[in-house]
PDB file of C-alpha atoms and ligand atoms in Angstrom:
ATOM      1  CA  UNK K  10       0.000   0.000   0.000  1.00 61.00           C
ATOM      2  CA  UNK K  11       2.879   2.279   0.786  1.00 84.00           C
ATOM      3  CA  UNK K  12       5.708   1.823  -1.834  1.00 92.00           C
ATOM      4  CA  UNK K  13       6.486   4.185  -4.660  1.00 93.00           C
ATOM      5  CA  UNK K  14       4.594   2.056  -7.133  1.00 93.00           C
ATOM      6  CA  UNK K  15       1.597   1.869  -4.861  1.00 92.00           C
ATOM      7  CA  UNK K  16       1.148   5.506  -4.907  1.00 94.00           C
ATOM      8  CA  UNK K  17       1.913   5.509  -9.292  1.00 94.00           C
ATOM      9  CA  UNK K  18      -1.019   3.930  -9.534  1.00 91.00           C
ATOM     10  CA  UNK K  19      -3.255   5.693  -6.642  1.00 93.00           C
ATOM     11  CA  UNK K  20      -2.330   8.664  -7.923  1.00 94.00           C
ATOM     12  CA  UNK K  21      -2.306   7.562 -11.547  1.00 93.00           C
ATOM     13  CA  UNK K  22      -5.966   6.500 -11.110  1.00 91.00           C
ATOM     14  CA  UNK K  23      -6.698   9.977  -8.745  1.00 93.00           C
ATOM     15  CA  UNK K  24      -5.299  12.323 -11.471  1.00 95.00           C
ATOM     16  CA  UNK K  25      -8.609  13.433 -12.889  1.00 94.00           C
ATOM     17  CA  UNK K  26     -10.358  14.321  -9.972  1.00 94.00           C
ATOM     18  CA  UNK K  27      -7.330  15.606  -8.644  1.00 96.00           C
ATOM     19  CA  UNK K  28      -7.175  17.979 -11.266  1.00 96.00           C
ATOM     20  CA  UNK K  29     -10.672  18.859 -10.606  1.00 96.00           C
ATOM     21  CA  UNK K  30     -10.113  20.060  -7.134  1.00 97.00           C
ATOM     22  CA  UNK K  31      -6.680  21.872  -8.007  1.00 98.00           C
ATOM     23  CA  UNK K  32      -7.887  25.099  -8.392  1.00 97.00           C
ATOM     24  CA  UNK K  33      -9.403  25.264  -4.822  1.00 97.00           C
ATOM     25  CA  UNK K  34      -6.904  23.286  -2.737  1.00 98.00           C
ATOM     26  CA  UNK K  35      -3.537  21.974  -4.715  1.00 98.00           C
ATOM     27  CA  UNK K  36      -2.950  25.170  -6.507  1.00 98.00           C
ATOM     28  CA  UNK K  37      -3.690  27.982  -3.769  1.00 98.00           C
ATOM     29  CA  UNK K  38      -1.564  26.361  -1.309  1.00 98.00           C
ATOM     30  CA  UNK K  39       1.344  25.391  -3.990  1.00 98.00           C
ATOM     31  CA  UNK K  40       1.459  28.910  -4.604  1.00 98.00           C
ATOM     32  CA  UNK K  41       1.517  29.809  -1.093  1.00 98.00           C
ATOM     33  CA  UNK K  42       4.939  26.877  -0.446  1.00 98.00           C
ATOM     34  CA  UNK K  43       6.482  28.730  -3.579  1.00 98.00           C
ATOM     35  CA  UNK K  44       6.076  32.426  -1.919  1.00 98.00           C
ATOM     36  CA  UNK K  45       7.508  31.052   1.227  1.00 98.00           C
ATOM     37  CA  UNK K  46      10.837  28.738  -0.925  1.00 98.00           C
ATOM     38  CA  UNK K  47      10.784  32.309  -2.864  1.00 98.00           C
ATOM     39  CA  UNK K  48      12.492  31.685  -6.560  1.00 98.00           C
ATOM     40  CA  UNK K  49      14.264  34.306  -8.415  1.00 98.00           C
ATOM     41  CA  UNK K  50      15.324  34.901 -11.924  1.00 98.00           C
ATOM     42  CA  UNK K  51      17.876  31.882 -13.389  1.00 98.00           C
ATOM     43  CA  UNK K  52      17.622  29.758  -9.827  1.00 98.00           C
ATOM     44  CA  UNK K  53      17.298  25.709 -10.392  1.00 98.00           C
ATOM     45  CA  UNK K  54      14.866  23.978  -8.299  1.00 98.00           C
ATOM     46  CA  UNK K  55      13.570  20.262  -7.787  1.00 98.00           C
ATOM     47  CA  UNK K  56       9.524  20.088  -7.310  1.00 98.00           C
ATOM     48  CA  UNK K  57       9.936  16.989  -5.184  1.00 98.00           C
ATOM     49  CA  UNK K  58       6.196  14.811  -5.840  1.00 98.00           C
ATOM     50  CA  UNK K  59       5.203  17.477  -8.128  1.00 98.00           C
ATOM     51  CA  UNK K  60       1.902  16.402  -9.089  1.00 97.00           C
ATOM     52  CA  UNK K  61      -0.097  18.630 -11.469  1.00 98.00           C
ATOM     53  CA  UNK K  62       2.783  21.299 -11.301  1.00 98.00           C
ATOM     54  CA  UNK K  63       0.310  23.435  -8.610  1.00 98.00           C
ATOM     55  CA  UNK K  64       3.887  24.547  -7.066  1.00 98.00           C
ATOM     56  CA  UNK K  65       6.144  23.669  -9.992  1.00 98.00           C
ATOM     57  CA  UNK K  66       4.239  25.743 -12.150  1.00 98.00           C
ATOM     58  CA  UNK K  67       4.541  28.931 -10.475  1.00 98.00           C
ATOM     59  CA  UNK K  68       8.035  28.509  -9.589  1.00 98.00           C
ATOM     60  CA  UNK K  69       8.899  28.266 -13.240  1.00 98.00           C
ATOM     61  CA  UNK K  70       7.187  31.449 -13.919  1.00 98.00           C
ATOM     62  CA  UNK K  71       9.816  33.201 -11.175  1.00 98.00           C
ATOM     63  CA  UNK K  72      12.870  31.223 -12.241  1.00 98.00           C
ATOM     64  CA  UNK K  73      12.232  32.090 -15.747  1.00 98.00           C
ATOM     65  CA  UNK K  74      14.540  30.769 -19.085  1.00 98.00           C
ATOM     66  CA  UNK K  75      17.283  31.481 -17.109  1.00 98.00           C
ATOM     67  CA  UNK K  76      16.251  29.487 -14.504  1.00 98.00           C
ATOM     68  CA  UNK K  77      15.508  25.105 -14.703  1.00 98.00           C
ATOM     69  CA  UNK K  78      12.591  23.551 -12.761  1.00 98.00           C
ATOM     70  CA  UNK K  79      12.747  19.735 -12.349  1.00 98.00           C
ATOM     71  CA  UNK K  80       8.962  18.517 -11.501  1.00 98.00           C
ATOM     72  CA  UNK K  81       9.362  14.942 -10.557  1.00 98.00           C
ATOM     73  CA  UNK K  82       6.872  12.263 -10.040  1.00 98.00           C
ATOM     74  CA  UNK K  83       6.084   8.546 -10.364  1.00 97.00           C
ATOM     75  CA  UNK K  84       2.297   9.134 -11.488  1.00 97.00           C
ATOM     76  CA  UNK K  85       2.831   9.662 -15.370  1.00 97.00           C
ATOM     77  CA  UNK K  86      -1.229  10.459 -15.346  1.00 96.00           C
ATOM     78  CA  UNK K  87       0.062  13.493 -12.508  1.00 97.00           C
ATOM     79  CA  UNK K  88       2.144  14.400 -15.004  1.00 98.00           C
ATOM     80  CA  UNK K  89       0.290  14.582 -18.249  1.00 97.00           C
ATOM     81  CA  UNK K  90      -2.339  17.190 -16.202  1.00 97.00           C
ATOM     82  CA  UNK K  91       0.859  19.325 -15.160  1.00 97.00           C
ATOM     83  CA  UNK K  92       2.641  19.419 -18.971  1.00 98.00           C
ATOM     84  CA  UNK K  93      -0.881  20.249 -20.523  1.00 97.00           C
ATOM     85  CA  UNK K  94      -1.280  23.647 -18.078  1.00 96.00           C
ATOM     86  CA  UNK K  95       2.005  24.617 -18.999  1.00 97.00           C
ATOM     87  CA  UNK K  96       1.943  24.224 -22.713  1.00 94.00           C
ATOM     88  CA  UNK K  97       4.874  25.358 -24.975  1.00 94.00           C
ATOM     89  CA  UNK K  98       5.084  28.990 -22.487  1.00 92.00           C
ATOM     90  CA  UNK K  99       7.626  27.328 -19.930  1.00 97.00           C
ATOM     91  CA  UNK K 100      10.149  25.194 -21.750  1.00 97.00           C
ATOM     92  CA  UNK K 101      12.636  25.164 -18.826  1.00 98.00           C
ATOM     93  CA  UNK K 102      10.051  23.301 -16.933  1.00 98.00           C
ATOM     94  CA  UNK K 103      10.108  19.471 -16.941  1.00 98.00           C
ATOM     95  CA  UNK K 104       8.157  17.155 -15.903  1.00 98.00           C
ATOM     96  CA  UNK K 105       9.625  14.128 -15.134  1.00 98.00           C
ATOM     97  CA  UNK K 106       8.653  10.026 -14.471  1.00 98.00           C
ATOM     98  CA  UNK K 107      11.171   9.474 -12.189  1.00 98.00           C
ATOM     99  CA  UNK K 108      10.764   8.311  -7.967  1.00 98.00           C
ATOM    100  CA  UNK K 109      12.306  10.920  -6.039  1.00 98.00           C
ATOM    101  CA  UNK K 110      14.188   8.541  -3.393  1.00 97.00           C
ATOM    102  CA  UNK K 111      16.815   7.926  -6.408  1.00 97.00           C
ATOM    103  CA  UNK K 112      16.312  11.097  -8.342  1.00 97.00           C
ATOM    104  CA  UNK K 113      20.067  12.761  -8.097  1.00 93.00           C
ATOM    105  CA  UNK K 114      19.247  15.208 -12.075  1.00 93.00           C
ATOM    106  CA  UNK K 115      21.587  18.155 -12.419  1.00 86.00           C
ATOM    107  CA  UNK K 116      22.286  18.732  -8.949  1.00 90.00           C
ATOM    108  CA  UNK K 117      23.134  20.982  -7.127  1.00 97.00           C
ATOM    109  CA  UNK K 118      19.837  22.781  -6.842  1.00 98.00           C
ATOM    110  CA  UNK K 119      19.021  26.395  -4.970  1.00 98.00           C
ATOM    111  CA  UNK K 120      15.559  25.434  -4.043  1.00 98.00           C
ATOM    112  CA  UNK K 121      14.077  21.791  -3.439  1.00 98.00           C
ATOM    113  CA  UNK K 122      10.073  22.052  -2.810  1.00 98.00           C
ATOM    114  CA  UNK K 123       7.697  19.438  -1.724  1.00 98.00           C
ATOM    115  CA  UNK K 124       4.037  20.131  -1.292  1.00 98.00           C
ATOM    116  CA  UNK K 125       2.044  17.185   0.511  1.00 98.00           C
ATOM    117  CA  UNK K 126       4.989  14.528  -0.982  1.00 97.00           C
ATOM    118  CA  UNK K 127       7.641  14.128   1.797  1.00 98.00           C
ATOM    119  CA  UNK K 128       5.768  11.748   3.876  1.00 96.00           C
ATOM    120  CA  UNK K 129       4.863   9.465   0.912  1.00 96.00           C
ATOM    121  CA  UNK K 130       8.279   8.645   0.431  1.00 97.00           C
ATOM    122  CA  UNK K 131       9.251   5.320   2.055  1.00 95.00           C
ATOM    123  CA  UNK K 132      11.750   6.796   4.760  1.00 96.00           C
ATOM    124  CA  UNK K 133      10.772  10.056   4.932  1.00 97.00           C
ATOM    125  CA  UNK K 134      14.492  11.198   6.953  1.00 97.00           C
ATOM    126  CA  UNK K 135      16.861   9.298   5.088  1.00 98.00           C
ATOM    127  CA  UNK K 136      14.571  10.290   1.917  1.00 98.00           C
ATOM    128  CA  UNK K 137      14.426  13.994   2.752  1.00 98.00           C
ATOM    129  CA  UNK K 138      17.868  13.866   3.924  1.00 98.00           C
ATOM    130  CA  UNK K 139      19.280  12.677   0.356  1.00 98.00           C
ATOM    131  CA  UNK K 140      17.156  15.339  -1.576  1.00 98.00           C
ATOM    132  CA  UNK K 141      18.323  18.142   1.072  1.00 98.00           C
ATOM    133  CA  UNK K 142      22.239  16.821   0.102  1.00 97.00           C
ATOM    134  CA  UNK K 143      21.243  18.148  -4.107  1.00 98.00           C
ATOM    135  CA  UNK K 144      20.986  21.834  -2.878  1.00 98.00           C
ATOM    136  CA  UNK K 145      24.509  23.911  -2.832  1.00 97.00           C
ATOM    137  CA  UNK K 146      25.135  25.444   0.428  1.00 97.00           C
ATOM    138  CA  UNK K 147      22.987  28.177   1.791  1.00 97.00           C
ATOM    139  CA  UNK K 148      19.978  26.180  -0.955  1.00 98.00           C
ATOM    140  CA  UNK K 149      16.744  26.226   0.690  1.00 98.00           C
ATOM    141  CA  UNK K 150      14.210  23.245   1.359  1.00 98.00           C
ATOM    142  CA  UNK K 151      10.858  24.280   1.443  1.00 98.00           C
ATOM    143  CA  UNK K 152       7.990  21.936   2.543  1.00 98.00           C
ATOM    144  CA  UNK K 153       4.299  22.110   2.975  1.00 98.00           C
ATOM    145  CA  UNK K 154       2.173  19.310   4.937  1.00 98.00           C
ATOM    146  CA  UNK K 155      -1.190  18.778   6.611  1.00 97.00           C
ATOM    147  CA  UNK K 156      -2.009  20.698   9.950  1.00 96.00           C
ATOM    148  CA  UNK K 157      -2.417  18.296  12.770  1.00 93.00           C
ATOM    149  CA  UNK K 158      -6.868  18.360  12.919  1.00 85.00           C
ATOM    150  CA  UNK K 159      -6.667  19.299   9.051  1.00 81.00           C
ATOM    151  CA  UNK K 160      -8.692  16.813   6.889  1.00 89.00           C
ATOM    152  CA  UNK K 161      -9.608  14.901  10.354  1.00 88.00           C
ATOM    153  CA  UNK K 162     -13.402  15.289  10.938  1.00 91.00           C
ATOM    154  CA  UNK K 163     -13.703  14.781   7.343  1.00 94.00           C
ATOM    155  CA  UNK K 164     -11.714  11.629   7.170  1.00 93.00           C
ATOM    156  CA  UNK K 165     -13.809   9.899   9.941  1.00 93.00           C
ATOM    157  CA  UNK K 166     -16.506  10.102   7.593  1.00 96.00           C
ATOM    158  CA  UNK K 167     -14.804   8.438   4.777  1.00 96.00           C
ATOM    159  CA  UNK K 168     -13.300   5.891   6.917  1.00 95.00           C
ATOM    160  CA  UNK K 169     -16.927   5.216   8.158  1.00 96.00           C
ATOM    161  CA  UNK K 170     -18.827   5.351   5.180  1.00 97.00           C
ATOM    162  CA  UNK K 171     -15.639   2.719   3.579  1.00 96.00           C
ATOM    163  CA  UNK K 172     -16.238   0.124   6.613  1.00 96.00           C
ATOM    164  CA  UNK K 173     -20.062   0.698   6.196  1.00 96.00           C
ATOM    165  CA  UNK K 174     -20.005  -0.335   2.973  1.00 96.00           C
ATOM    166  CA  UNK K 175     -16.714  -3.215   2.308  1.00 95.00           C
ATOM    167  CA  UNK K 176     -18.146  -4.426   5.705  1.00 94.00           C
ATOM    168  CA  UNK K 177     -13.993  -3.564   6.855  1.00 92.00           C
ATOM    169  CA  UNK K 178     -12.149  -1.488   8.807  1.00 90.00           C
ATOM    170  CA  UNK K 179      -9.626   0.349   6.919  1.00 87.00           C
ATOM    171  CA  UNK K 180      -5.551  -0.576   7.116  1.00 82.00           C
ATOM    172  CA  UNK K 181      -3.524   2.338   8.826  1.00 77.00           C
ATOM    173  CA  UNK K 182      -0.912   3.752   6.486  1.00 81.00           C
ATOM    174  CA  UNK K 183       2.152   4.388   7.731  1.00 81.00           C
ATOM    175  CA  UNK K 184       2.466   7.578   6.114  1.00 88.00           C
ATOM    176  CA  UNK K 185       0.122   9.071   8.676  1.00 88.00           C
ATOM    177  CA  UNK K 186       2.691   8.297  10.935  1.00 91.00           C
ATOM    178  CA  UNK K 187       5.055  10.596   9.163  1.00 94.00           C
ATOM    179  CA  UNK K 188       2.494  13.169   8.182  1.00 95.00           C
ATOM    180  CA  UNK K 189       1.644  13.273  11.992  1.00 94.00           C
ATOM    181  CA  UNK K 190       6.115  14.118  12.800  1.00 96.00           C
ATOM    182  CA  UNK K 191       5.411  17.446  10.687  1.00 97.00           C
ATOM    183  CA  UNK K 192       2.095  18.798  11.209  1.00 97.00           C
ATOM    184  CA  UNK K 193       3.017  21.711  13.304  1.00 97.00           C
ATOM    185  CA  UNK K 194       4.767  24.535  13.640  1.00 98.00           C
ATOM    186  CA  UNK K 195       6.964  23.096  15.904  1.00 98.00           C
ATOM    187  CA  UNK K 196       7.165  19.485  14.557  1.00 98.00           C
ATOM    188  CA  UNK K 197       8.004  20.935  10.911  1.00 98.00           C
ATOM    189  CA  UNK K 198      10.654  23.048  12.421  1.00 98.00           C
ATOM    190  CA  UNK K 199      12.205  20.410  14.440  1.00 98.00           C
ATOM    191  CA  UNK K 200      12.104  17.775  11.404  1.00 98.00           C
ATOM    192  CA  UNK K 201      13.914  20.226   9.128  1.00 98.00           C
ATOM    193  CA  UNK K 202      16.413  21.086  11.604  1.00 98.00           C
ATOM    194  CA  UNK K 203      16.693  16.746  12.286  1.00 98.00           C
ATOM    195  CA  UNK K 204      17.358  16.487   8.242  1.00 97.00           C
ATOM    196  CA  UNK K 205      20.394  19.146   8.873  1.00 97.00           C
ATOM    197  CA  UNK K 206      18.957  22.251   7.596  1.00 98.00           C
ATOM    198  CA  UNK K 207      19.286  25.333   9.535  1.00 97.00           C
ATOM    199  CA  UNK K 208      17.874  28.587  10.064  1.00 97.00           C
ATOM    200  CA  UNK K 209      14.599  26.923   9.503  1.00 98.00           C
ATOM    201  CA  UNK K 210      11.273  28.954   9.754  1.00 98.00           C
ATOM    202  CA  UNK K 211       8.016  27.784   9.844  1.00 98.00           C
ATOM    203  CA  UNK K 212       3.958  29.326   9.133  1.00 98.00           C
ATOM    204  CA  UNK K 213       0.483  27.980   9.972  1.00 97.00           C
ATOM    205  CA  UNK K 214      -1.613  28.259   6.941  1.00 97.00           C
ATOM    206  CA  UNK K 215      -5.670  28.620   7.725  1.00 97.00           C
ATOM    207  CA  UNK K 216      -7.544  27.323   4.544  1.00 97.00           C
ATOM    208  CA  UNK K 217     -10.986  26.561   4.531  1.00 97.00           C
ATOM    209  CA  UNK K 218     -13.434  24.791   1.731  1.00 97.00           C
ATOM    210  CA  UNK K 219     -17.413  25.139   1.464  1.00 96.00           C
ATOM    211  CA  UNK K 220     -18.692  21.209   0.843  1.00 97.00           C
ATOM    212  CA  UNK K 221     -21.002  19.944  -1.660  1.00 97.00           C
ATOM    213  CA  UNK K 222     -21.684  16.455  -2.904  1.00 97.00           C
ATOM    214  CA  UNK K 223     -19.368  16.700  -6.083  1.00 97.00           C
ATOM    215  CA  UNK K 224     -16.305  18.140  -4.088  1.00 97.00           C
ATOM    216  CA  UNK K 225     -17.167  15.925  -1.417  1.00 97.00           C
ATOM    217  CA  UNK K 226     -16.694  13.192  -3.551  1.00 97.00           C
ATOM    218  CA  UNK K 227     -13.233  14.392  -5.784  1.00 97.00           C
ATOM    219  CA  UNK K 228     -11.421  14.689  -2.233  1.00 97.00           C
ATOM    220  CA  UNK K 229     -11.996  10.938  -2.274  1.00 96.00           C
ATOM    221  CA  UNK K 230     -11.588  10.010  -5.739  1.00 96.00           C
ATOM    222  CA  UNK K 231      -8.516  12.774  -6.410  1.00 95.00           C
ATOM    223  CA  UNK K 232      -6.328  12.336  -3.709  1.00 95.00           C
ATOM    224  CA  UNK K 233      -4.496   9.669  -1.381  1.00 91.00           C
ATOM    225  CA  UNK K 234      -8.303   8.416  -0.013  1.00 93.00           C
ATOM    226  CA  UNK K 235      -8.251   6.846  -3.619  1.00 93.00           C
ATOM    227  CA  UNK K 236      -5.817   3.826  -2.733  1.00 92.00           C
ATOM    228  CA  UNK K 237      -8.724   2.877   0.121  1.00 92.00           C
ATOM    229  CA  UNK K 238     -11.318   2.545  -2.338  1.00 93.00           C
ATOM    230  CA  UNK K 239      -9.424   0.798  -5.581  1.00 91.00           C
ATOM    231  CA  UNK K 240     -10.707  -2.699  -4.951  1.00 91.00           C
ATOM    232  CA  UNK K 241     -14.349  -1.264  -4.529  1.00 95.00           C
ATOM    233  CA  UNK K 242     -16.735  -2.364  -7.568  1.00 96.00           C
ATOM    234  CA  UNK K 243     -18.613   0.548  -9.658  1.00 96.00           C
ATOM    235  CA  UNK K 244     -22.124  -0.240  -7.609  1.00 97.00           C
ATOM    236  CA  UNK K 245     -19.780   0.032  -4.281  1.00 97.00           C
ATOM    237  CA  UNK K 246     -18.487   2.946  -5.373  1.00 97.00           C
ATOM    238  CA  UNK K 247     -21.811   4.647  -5.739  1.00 98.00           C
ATOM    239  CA  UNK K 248     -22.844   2.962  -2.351  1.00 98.00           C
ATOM    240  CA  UNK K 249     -19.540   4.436  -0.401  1.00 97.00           C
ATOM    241  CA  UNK K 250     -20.574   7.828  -2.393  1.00 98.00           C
ATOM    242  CA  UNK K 251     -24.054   8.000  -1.048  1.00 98.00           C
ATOM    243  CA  UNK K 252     -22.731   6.794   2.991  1.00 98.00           C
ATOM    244  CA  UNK K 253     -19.910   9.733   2.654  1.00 98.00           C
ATOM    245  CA  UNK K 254     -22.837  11.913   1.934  1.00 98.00           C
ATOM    246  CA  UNK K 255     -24.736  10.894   4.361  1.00 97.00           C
ATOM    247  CA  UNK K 256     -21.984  10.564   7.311  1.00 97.00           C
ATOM    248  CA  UNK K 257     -21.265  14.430   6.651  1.00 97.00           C
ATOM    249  CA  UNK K 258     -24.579  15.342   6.933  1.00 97.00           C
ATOM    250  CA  UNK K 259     -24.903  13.816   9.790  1.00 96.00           C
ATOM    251  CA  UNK K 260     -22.372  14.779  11.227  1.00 94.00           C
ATOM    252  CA  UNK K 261     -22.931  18.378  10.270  1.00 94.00           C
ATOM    253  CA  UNK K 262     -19.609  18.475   8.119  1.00 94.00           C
ATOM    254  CA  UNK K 263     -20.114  21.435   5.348  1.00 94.00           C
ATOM    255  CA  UNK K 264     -16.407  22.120   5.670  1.00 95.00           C
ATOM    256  CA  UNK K 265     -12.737  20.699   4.633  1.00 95.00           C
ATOM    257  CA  UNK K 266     -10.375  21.355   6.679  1.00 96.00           C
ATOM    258  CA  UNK K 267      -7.455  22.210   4.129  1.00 96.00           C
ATOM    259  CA  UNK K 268      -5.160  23.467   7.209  1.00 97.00           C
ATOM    260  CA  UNK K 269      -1.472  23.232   6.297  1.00 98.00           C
ATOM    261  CA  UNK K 270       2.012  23.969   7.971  1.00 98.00           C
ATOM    262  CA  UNK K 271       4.962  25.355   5.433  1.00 98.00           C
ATOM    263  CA  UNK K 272       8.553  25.164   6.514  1.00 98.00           C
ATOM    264  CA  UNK K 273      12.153  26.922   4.977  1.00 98.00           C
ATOM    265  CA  UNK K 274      15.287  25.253   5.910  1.00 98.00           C
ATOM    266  CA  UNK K 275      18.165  26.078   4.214  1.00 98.00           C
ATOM    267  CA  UNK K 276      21.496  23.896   3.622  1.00 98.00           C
ATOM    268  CA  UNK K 277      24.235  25.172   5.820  1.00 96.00           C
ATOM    269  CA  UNK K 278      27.786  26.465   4.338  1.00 86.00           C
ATOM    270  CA  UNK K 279      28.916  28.984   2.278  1.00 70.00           C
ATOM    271  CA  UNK K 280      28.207  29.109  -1.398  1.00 64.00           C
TER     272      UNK K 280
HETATM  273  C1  SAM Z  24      -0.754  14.690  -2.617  1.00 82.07           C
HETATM  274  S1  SAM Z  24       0.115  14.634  -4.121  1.00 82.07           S
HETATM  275  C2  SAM Z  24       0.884  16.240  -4.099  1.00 82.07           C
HETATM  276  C3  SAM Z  24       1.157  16.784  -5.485  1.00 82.07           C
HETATM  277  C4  SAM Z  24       1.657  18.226  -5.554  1.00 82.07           C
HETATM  278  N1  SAM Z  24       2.926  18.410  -4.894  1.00 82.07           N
HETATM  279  C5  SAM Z  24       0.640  19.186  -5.004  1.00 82.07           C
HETATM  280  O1  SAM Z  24       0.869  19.767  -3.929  1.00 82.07           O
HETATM  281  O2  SAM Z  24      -0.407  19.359  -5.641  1.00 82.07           O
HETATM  282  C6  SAM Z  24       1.483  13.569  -3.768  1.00 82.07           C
HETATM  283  C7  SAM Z  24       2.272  13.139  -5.008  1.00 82.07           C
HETATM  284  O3  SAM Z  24       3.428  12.409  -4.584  1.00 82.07           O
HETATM  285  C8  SAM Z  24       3.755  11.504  -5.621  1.00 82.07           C
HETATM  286  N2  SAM Z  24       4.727  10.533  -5.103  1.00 82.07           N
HETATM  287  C9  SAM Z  24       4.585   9.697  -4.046  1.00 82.07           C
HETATM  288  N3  SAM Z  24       5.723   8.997  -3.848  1.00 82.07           N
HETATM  289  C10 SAM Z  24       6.607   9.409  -4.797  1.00 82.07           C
HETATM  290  C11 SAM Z  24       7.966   9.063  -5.107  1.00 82.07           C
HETATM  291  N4  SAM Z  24       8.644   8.138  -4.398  1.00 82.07           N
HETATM  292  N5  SAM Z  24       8.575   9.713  -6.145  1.00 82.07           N
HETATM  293  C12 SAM Z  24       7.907  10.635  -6.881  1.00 82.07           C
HETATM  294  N6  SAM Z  24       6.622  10.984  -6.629  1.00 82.07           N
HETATM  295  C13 SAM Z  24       5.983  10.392  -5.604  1.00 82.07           C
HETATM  296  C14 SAM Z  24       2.396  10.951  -6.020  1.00 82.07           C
HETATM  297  O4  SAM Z  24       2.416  10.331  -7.271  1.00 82.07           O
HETATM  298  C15 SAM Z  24       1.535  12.219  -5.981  1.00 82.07           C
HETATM  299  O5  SAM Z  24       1.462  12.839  -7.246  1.00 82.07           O
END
């Protein structure tokens, strides 16, 4: 459930609906990890689980065709959404099939970026700890994650509506585990500073969505939730669909918790 190829083809089979909810949740808060990893004119920088480019996208617009942007990912359906939305404009951006835990491309880098990827990754230290070793000295690694409580009141639901309806209660992944190390202020800062970066500085990001039933149902079918459901048939689908619906109301969930923590840590040493 947890390797590299496992999440190819979650997020593979999530791309559509993933691209669906980008403009409300992937692509606001990419844009917010890319003001805080702040790119200039001709830097290089590795988008680290890039997905649909909602980080490596705007980064490429501040590097410019001076600058390279390396967008790497294992989900080649990811990366067909991110090379359509940046067309023939941004031809130092790529976006590349590659799994990050052996990715080494034209290091070094000045920037390495990771929104909602690190804690995929199958060690998430040693892992982060490799990519932070591409940057030159005084390179910064930026990284945005859930907020402990984001996503949670919501996920009960899903998890609910999943055992209502496969009659089973739903494997832990061990990248909760990991997401849980960095989902603070203080955990992000103390993880970056674990990895070897310092100064490191770290933000609380607020961000809110209003439910309905179709978003309701993307931020199952586009993102990670999408690896619980893959061995669901098309009628248990719909069934799991209608319990979600049904859970939130319930439970008088009209919101998503999109809460995220973004952390700067740069490499130490003189350039
Ligand atoms: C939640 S998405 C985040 C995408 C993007 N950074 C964003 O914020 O919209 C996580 C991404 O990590 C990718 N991923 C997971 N493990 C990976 C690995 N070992 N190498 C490359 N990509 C990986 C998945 O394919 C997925 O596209």
């Amino acid at each position: 459930m947890d390797t590299p190829a496992d999440h190819a083809a979650t997020f593979d089979a999530a791309s559509a609906g993933f691209a669906r909810i980008a403009p409300v949740l992937w692509n606001p808060l990419g844009e917010r990890l890319v003001r805080a990893g702040a790119p200039v004119a001709g830097e290089r920088v590795l988008d680290v689980c890039c997905g649909t480019g909602a980080s490596a996208l705007p980064a490429a617009r501040l590097v410019g065709p001076a600058g390279a942007v390396d967008a790497v990912d294992v989900a080649d359906g990811m990366l067909a959404v991110g090379r359509a939305a940046a067309g023939s404009d941004l031809p130092w951006l790529r976006f590349i099939p590659a799994d990050v835990t052996t990715w080494t491309g034209d290091a070094p880098y000045d920037l390495v970026q990771s929104g909602y990827g690190v804690f995929f990754l199958p060690d998430m230290d040693a892992d982060s700890r490799r990519l932070a070793s591409l940057l030159r000295p005084g390179g910064r690694f930026a990284v945005l994650a859930w907020s402990s409580g984001a996503l949670r009141t919501f996920a009960t639901c899903v998890l609910r509506a999943y055992e209502q309806v496969s009659g089973e209660r739903p494997e832990p992944s061990r990248n909760l585990d990991a997401a849980a190390r960095i989902d603070s202020r203080d955990g992000v800062t103390a993880w970056l500073g674990a990895i070897g970066l310092t100064p490191v500085a770290a933000e609380h990001i607020d961000h809110t969505l209003e439910l309905d039933e179709a978003l309701s149902w993307d931020l199952v079918m586009g993102t990670g939730y999408r690896a619980l459901v893959s061995d669901l048939s098309v009628d248990d689908l719909e069934r799991m669909r209608c319990a979600l619906l049904d859970n939130l109301a319930a439970a008088g969930v009209d919101h998503f918790d999109a809460g995220s923590v973004l952390g700067v840590g740069v490499r130490p040493g003189v350039r």
